[in-house]
Structures are given as structure tokens and as C-alpha cells.
Coordinates of C-alpha atoms in Angstrom, one line a residue:
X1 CA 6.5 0.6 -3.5
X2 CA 8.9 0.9 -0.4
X3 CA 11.3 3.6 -0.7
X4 CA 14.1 4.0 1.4
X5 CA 17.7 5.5 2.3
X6 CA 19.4 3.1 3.9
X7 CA 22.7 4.8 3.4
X8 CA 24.6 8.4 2.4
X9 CA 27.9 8.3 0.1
X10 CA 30.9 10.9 0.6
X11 CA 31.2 11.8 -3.1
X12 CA 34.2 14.2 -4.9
X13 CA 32.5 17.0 -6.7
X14 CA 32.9 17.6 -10.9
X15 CA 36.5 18.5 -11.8
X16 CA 38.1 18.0 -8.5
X17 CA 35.5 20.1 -6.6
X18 CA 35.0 20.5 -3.1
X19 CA 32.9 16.6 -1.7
X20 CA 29.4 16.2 -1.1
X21 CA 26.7 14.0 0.8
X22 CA 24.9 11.8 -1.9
X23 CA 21.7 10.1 -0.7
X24 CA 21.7 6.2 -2.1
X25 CA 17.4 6.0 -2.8
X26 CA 16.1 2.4 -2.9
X27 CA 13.1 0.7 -4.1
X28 CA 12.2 -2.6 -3.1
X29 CA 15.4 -3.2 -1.6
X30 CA 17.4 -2.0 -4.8
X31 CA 19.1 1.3 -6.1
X32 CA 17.2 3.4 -8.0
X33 CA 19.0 6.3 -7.6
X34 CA 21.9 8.6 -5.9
X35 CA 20.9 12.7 -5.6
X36 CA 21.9 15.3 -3.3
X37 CA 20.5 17.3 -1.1
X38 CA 20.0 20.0 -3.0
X39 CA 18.1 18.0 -5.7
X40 CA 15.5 16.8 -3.2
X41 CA 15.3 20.3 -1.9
X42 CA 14.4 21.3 -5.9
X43 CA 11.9 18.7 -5.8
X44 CA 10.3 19.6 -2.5
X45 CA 10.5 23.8 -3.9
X46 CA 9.0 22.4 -7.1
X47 CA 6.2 19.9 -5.4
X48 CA 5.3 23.2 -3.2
X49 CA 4.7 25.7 -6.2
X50 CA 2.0 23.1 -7.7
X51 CA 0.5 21.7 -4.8
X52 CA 0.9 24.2 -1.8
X53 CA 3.1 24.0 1.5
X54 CA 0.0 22.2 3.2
X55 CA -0.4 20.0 1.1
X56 CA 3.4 18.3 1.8
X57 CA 5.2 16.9 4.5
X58 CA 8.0 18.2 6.2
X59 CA 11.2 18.7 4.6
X60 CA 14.5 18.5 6.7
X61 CA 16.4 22.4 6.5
X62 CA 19.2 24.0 5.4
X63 CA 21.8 24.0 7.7
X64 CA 24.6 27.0 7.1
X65 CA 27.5 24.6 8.4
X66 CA 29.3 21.2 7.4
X67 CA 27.0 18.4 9.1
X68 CA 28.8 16.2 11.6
X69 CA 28.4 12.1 11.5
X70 CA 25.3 12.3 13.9
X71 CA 23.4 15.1 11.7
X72 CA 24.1 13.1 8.1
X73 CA 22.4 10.5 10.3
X74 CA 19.3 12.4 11.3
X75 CA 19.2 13.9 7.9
X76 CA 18.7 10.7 5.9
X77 CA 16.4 9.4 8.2
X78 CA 14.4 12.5 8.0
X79 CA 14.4 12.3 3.7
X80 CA 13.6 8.6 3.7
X81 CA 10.3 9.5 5.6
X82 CA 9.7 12.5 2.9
X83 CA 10.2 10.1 0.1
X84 CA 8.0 7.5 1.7
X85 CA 5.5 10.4 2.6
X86 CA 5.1 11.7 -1.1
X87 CA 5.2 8.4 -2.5
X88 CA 2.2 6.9 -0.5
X89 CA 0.1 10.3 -1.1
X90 CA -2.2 9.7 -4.4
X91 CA -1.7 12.8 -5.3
X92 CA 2.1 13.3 -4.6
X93 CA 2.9 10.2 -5.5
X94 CA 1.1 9.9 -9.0
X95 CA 2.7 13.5 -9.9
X96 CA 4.7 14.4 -13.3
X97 CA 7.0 16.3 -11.4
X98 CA 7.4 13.4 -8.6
X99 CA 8.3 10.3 -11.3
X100 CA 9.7 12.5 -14.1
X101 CA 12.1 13.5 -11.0
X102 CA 12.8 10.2 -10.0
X103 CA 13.5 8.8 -13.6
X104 CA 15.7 11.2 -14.4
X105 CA 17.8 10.5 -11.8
X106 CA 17.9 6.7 -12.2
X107 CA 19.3 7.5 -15.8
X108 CA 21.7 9.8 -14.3
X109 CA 22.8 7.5 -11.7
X110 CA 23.5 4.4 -14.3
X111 CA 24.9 6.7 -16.7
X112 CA 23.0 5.5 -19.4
X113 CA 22.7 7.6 -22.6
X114 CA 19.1 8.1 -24.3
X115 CA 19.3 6.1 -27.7
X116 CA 17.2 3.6 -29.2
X117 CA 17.9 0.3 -28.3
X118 CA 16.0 -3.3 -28.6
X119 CA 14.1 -4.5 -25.1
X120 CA 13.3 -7.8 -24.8
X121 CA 10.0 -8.8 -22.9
X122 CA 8.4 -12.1 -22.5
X123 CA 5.2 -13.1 -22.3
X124 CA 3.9 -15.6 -19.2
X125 CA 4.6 -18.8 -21.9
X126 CA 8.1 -17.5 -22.3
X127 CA 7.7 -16.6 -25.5
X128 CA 9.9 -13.5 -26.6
X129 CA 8.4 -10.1 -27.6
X130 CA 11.2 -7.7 -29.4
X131 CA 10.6 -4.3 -28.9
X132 CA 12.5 -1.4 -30.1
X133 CA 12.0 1.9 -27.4
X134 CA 14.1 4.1 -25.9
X135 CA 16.2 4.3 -23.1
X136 CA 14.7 7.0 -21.5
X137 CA 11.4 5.2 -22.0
X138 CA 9.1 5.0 -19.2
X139 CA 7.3 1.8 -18.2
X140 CA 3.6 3.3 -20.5
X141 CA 5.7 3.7 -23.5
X142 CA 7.3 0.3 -22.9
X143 CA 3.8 -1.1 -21.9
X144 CA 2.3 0.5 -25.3
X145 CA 5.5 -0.5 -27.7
X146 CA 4.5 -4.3 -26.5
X147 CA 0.4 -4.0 -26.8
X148 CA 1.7 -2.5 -30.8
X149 CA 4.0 -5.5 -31.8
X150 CA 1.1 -7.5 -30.5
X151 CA -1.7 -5.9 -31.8
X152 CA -3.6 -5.4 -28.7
X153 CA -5.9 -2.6 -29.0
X154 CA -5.5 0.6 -27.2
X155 CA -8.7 -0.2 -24.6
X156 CA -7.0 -3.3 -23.3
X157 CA -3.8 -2.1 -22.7
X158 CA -4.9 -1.2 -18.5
X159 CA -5.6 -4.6 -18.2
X160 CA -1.9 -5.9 -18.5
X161 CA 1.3 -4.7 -16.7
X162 CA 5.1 -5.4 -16.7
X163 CA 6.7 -7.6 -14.1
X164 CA 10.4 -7.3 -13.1
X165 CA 10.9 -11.0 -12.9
X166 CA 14.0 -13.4 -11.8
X167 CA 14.2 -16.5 -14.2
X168 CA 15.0 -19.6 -11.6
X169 CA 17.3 -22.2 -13.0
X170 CA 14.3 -24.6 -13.8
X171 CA 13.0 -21.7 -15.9
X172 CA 10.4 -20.9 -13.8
X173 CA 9.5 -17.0 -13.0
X174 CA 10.4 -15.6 -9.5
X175 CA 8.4 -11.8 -9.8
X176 CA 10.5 -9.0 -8.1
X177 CA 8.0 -6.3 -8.7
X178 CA 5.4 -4.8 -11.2
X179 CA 7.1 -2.0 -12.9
X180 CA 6.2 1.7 -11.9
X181 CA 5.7 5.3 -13.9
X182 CA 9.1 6.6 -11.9
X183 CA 11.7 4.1 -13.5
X184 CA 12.8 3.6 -17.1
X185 CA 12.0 -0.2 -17.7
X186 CA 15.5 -0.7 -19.4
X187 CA 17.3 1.1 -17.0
X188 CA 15.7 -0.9 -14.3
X189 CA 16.4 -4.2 -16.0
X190 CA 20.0 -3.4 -17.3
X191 CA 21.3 -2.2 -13.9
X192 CA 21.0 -5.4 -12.2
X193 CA 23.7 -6.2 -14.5
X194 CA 22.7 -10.2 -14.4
X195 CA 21.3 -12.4 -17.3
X196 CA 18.5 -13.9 -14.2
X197 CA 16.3 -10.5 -14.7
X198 CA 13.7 -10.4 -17.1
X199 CA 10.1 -8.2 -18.0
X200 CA 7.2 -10.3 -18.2
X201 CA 3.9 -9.0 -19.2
X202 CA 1.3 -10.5 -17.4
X203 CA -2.7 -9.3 -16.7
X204 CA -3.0 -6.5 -14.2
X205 CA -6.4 -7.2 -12.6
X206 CA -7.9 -10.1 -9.8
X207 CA -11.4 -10.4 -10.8
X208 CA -12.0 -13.3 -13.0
X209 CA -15.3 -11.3 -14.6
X210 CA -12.9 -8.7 -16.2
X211 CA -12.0 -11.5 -18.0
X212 CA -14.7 -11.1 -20.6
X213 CA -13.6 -7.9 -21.7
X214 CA -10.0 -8.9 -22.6
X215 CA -11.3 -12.2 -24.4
X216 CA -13.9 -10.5 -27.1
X217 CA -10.4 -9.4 -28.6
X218 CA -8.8 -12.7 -30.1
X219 CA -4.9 -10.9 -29.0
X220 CA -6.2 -10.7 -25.2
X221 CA -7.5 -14.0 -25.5
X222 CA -4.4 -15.7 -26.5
X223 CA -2.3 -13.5 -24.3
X224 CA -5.0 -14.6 -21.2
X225 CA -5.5 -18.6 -22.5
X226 CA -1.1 -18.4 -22.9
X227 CA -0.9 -17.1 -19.6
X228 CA -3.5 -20.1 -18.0
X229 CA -1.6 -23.0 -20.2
X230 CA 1.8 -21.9 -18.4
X231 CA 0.5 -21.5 -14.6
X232 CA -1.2 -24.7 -14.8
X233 CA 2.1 -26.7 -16.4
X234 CA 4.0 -24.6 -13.1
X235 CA 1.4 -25.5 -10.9
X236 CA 0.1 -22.1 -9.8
X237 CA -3.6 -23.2 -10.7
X238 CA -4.6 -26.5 -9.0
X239 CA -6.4 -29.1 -10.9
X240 CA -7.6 -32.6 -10.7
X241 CA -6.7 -35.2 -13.3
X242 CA -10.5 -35.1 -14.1
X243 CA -10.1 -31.7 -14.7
X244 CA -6.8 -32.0 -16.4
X245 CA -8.4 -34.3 -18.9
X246 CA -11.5 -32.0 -19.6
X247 CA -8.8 -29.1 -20.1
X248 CA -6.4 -31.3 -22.8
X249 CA -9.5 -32.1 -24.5
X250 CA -10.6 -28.5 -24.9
X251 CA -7.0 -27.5 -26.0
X252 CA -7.2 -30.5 -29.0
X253 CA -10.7 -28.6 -30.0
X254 CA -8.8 -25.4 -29.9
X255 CA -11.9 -24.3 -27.8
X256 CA -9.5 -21.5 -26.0
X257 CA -12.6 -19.8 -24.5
X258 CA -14.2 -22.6 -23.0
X259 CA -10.8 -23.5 -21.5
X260 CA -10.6 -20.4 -20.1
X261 CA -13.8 -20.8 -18.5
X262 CA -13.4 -24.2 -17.2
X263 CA -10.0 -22.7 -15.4
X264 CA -11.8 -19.8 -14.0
X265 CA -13.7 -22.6 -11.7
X266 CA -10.3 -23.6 -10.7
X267 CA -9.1 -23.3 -7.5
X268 CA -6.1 -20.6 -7.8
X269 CA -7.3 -19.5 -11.2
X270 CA -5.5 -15.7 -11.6
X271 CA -3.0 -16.1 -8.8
X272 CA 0.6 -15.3 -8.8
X273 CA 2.7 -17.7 -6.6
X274 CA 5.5 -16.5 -4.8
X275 CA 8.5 -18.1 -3.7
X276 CA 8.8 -21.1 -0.4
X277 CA 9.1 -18.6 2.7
X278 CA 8.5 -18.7 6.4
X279 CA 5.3 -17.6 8.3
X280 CA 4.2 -17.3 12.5
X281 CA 0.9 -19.1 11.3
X282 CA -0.3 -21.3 12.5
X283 CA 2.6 -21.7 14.3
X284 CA 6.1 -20.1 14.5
X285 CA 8.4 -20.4 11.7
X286 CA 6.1 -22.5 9.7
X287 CA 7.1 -23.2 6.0
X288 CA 4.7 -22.0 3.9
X289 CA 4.0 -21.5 0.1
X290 CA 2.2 -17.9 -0.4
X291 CA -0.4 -17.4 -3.6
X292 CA -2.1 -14.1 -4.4
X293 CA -5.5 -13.8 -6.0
X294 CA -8.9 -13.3 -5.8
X295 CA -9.0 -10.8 -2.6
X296 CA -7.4 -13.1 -0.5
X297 CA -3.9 -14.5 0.6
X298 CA -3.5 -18.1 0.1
X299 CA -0.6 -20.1 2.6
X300 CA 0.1 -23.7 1.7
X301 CA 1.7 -25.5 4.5
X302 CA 2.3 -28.7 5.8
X303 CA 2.2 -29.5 9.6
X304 CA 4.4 -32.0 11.1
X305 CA 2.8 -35.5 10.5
X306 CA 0.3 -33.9 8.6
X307 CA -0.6 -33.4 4.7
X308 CA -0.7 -30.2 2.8
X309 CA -3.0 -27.7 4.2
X310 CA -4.1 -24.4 3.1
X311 CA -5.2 -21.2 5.2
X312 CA -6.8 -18.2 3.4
X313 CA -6.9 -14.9 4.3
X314 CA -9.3 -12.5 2.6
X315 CA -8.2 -9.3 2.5
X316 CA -11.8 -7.7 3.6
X317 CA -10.9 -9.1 6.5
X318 CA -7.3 -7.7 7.2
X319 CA -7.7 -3.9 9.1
X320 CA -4.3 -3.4 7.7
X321 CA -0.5 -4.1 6.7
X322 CA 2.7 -3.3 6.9
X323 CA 6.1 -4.3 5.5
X324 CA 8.8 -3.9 7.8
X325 CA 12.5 -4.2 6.4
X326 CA 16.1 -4.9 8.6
X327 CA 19.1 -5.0 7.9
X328 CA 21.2 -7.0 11.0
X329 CA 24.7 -6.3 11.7
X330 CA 27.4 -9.3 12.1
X331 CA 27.9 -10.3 15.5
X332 CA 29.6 -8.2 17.7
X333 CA 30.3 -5.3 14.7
X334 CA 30.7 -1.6 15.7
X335 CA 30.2 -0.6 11.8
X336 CA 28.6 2.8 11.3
X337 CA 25.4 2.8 9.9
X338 CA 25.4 1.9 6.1
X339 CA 28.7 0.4 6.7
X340 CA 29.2 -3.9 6.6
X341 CA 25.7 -4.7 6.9
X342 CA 24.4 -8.4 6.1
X343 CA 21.2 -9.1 3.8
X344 CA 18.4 -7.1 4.1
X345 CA 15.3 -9.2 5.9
X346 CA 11.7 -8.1 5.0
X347 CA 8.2 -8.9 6.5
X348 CA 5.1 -8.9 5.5
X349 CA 2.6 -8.2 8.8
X350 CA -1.5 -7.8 8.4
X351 CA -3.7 -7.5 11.6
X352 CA -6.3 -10.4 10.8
X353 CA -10.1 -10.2 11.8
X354 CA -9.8 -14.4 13.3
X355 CA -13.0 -13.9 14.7
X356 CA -15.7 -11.6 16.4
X357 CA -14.0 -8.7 18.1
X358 CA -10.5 -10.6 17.8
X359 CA -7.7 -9.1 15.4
X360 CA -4.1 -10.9 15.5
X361 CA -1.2 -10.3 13.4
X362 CA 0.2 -12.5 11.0
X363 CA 3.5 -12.3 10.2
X364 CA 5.1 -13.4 6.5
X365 CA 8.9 -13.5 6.4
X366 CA 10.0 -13.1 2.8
X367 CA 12.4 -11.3 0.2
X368 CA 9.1 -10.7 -1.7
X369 CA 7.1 -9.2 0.9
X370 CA 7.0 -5.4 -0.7
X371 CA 5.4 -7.3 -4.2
X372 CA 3.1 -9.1 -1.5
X373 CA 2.0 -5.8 0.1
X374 CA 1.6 -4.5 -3.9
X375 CA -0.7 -7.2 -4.3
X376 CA -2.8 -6.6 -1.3
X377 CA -2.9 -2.9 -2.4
X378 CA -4.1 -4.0 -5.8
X379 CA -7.1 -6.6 -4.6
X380 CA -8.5 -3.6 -2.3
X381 CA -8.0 -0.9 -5.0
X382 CA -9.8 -3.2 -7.3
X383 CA -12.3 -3.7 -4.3
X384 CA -13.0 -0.4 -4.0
X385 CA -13.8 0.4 -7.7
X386 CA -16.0 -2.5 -8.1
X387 CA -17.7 -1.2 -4.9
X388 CA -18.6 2.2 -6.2
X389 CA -20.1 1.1 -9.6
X390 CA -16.9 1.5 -11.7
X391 CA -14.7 -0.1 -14.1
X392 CA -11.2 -1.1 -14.8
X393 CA -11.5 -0.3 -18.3
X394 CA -8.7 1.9 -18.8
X395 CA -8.7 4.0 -22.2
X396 CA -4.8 5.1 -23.2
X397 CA -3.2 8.3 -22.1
X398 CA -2.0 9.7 -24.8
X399 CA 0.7 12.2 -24.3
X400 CA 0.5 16.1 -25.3
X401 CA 2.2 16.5 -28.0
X402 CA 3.0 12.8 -29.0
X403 CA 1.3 9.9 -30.7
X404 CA 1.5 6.3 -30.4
X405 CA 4.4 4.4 -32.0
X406 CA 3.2 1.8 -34.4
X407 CA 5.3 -1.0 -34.9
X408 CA 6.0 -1.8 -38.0
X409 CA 5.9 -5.5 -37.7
X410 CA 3.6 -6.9 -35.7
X411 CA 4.0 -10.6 -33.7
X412 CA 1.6 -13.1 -32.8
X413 CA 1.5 -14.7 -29.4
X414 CA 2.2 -18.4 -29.7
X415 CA -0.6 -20.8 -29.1
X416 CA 1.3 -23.1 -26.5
X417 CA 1.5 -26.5 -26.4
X418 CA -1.2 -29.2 -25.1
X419 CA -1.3 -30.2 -21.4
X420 CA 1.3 -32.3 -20.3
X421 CA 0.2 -35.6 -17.7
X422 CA -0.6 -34.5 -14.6
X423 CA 2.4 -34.3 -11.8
X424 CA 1.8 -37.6 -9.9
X425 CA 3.5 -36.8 -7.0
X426 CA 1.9 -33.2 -7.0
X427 CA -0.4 -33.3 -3.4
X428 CA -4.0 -32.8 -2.7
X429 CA -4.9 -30.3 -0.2
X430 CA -6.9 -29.6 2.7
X431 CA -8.1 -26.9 4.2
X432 CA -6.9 -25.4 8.0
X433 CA -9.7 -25.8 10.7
X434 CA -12.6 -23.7 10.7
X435 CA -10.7 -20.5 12.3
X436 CA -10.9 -18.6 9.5
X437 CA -14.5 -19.1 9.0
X438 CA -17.0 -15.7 7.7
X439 CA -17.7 -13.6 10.6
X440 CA -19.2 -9.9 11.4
X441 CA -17.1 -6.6 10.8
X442 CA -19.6 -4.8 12.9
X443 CA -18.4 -4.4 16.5
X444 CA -14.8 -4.1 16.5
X445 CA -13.1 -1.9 19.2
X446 CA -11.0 0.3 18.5
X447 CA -7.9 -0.1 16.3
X448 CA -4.7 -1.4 17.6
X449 CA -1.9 0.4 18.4
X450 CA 1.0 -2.1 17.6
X451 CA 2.2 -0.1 14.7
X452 CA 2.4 3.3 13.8
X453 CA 0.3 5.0 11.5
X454 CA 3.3 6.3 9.1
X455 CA 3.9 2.1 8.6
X456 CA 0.8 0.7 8.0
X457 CA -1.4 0.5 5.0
X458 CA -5.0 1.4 6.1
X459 CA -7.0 -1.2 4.1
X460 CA -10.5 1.1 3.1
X461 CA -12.1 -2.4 2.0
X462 CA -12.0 -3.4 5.4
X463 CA -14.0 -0.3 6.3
X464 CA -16.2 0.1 3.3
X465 CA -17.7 -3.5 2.3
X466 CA -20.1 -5.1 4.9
X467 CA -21.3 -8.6 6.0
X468 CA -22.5 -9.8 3.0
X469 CA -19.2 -8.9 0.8
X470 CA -17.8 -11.2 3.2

């Protein structure tokens, strides 16, 4: 998650009272939440008691006068690094008193009561799911009122998460972000305040072999064989009309696992497709189409003169990322920071092993480059696991004091419809030359120092896995 402050609010106290400095906190580009001071301090005072002083980063002081422009300035820039600080710590960041801070907040901020209310989430086929939770909900009660009106047993439930999505006008899903344990999934979705936003629940996991799990339950297995019907018909997974045909046939047999396994061979089987964007590779402002999955980052492009071509990027090989966000003033404006700003422009960058002892950066220009560098996070977290002999298979948290909510009535995913005919006009591809072919990890100099280390995302795969993972 990126968190920042890009901007402070002069605020009039309760009843009248004297004003304050309110501190707007973004994630992802968006307002989560508006707090003071003061409430940051609590949190920092709180954070301390638990962990210890060493343990956190440094937190901007108390000063005994009014702050002047310059120093409301210095201030925010100062708390957007200790947000960003505790977020990125595993230990900070996955707190109670860290999320349960931030969520209560966000339900402050949009003013939004706690009552019951009906959510509606939708599954990758479209199909609605509706659930009854609270506002106040966070996204693992959400997540475990949906796996109840489904059915899906408690084991399973790690394997699936809920997407803030964008529904396009041709109905097809444009994903904003997977939804955290700080924000209140209503909240979230209802604050946008636009009929565009949806929750989708979609698999969590990369790896094609955790598959197997989720399909010895028959819910997982239509939620997963749903999921694979609707990103072929997008044209997220690409197949040949040979294929196709093997596929439709399989679906007339109602043979869902045997689909299933047939797509897994697919090339883009398990990837989630972002939106068209701009890349520097292979050359500068180069069109590009961007696909996540399988421990790599896929870019479709097409060359002048040339047919569609694809580059992949495993992330084993990328040292590591950042995502770096803008905000550029109108031409020749003196507005004060925070003040008459255009769109916000973010990039995703990752320092590439090309080949033996040469890293370059690659740079991804897009609105969804934080849910790009979520991804990458993901694949090497997954990585990592897999690496040291362990599983995915998460068991349910319950809470102290509290039991899972049963739903009452219970809904059955839809088995979709059969295949349509292939797209004709939909393009073979090629592969880009042989510069991103397998090379050695061992070797490299020393890291480069184009960005700073409070920026990047170290990627540990890229340390940990060795020539043969490559």
C-alpha cells in the first residue's frame, strides 16, 4: 500500500472552537482519512508502549507555538514518511493498534454510522453475492460473510481476497486495489460516491499447484473454473482456436476439472491484466499492455511496422522496485503546496537483471502502478514461502471473543455459460528478442544507488533463489 499526505486542511474546531491542522492521509492515491496531530501523536505513544521506542521511527515533535506555512510544510512531509515507515514494517504495519487506528478514522472521516447494512460483492463472472455485515466491518469479516453465503469452508478462505474494482463501460473489470485489514470495505467502496466501484472476490495466490487444494472442494472449484470461463471470454488467458475447441468441449461434458487443467497449460493462465499504459521499454513511451502472474511481469506491445510482441520479466530477476507518485502544477502556477494541483502521475520502476553483471531500470507509467507493485510484493512473498518448505494454507482467525457469522441462506456460484467463438481479430504473439534470456545471479556488483533505500522495495527472492529457480 502507498500512503501519503499530500496535503494539510485549516479546520474550525467543535462548537466554534479555536482551528486546527488536519492531515488529509491517502492510500493509493485516495482519502482514507483526515486526523490531527495529536491523534498520530496517540498512535505513535500507543505503538511505543507495545513495541519499544527502538523499535519505531522518528516522530516529528511538539512544538509549544502556532506553526508558520513553512513548518506545516516540513511537518507533513515528516508524518507521511512515519506513516509510510510503520506501514512497510511487518511488524508495525500488521499491528491491531496500527489498522484498528486507521479504520476508525476512515469511519470518522466519512461520517458513517455503525449499522447493519447489505454489501454487494461480485464474483469474477459478475455474478452478485448479497451479503448482510456491518459498517464497521473490516475487510476479514467481509471476506468471511462472503466464503458463508457461499459455503466455502473455513480452510479456503486465505486463498481468495477482495478487489476494489472500477466496472468499465463494456463491463469489463479495471482492479484499483486488493482490499486491506486498515479500511472498512463499505466504507471504502461507498466513499467514492460513484456507481463505477465495485468488490470483486477473486483468488489470492500465483502458483497454479495451489490450485489443487481449492478444487477438492466443489465451491472452490466453481468459484476457480467461474473465474477461468470469464478471463478467457476478456481475453486475459490466451488461447488458440484449437484450444478453444478442446475447452467448449470440456464445458458441454461439464468436465470443470479437466478444464481447469487444460487452462493451467495456457499461456497467461492466473494473471490479472491491467489497463493500456505507457512503458521506456523497449523503447521510450512505448504502448504497452501489462499482465501479472506467475512470478513475472508480462508487457504486450507492438513496435512500429511490427506485430504484437511480448517481453517478460521475472521477478527473480528484478533487485528491486519502486513506485514513485507526482503531482505537476499548471504551467506557470505559484499555488502553495496542496493547492490547484493537476492529476496525480504514478510509476512503476524495477532495476532489471538484462544480463550478466548488467541491471537497468524499467520504467511503467500507469494509474495502477501501486496494485502493480502489490502484485510484485505478492509473487515474491509467495516465492519465499514456497522456498522455505511452507504453505499458503491459511486456517481462519477467529476473533477473541467472537464467532463466525453463519448466513442463513446460502448461494450457489453460477456455472457460466459455454465458450463463445473465438475473437477473430484477436492477434497472435511473439516473443521480444532473446535479451531477456536466463542468466547467472552470482556476480553482481554492488547495488545501485539511483534510489533511496526509504523508496524501494528490496525484492528477498532476488537474493534468496539461485540459478536453477531461474
Amino acid at each position: 500500500m502507498h500512503f501519503s499526505i499530500p496535503e494539510t486542511e485549516s479546520r474550525s474546531g467543535d462548537s466554534g472552537g479555536s482551528a486546527y491542522v488536519a492531515y488529509n492521509i491517502h492510500v493509493n492515491g485516495v482519502l482514507h482519512c483526515r486526523v490531527r496531530y495529536s491523534q498520530l501523536l496517540g498512535l505513535h505513544e500507543q505503538l511505543r508502549k507495545e513495541y519499544g521506542a527502538n523499535v519505531l521511527p522518528a516522530f516529528p515533535p511538539k512544538k509549544l507555538f502556532s506553526l508558520t506555512p513553512a513548518e506545516v510544510e516540513q511537518r507533513r512531509e515528516q508524518l507521511e514518511k512515519y506513516m509510510q515507515a510503520v506501514r512497510q514494517d511487518p511488524l508495525l504495519g500488521s499491528s491491531e493498534t496500527f489498522n484498528s487506528f486507521l479504520r476508525r478514522a476512515q469511519q470518522e472521516t466519512q461520517q458513517v454510522p455503525t449499522e447493519e447494512v447489505s454489501l454487494e460483492v461480485l464474483l469474477s463472472n459478475g455474478q452478485k453475492v448479497l451479503i448482510n455485515v456491518l459498517t464497521s466491518d473490516q475487510t476479514e469479516d467481509v471476506l468471511e460473510a462472503v466464503a458463508a453465503k457461499l459455503d466455502l469452508p473455513d480452510d479456503l478462505i486465505g486463498y481468495f481476497s477482495l478487489f476494489l474494482v472500477r466496472e468499465k463501460e463494456d463491463g469489463a473489470f479495471s482492479f484499483v486495489r486488493k482490499l486491506q485489514e486498515f479500511e472498512l470495505p463499505y466504507v471504502s467502496v461507498t466513499s467514492l460516491r460513484s456507481q463505477e466501484y465495485k468488490i470483486v472476490l477473486r483468488k489470492s495466490y500465483w502458483d497454479s499447484a495451489y490450485d489443487d487444494d481449492v478444487m477438492e472442494n466443489r465451491v472452490g472449484l466453481n468459484l476457480l473454473y467461474a473465474q477461468t470461463v470469464s478471463d478467457i471470454e476478456r481475453g486475459w488467458i490466451l488461447v488458440t482456436k484449437e484450444q478453444h475447441r478442446q475447452l467448449k468441449s470440456l464445458q458441454e461434458k461439464v468436465s470443470k476439472k479437466e478444464f481447469l487443467r487444460l487452462a493451467q497449460t495456457l499461456r497467461h493462465y492466473g494473471y490479472l491484466r491491467f489497463d493500456a499504459c505507457v512503458a521506456d521499454f523497449p523503447e521510450k513511451d512505448c504502448p504497452v499492455v501489462v499482465s501479472a502472474g506467475n512470478s513475472e511481469l508480462s508487457l504486450q506491445l507492438r513496435l512500429p511496422g511490427q506485430q504484437l510482441r511480448e517481453g517478460s520479466f521475472r521477478v527473480t530477476r528484478m533487485r528491486c522496485w519502486r513506485v514513485t507518485s507526482s503531482v505537476p502544477l499548471p504551467s506557470g502556477s505559484t499555488s502553495s503546496p496542496g493547492r490547484g494541483r493537476g492529476e496525480v502521475r504514478l510509476e512503476l520502476a524495477f532495476e532489471y537483471l538484462m544480463s550478466k553483471d548488467r541491471l537497468q531500470w524499467v520504467t511503467i507509467t500507469s494509474p495502477q502502478a501501486i496494485m502493480m507493485s502489490i502484485c510484485l510484493q505478492s509473487m515474491v512473498d509467495e516465492l519465499m514461502v514456497k522456498k522455505s518448505g511452507g504453505s499458503i494454507r491459511k486456517m481462519l482467525r477467529r476473533r477473541v471473543g467472537g464467532t463466525l457469522r453463519r448466513s442463513d441462506s446460502q448461494q450457489a456460484v453460477k456455472s457460466p455459460p459455454l465458450l463463445e467463438s473465438p475473437d477473430a481479430t484477436r492477434e497472435s504473439m511473439v516473443k521480444l528478442s532473446s535479451k531477456l534470456s536466463a542468466v547467472s545471479l552470482r556476480g553482481i556488483g554492488s547495488p545501485s544507488t539511483d534510489a533511496s533505500a526509504s523508496d524501494v522495495h528490496g525484492n528477498f527472492a532476488f537474493e534468496g533463489i539461485g540459478d536453477e529457480d531461474l
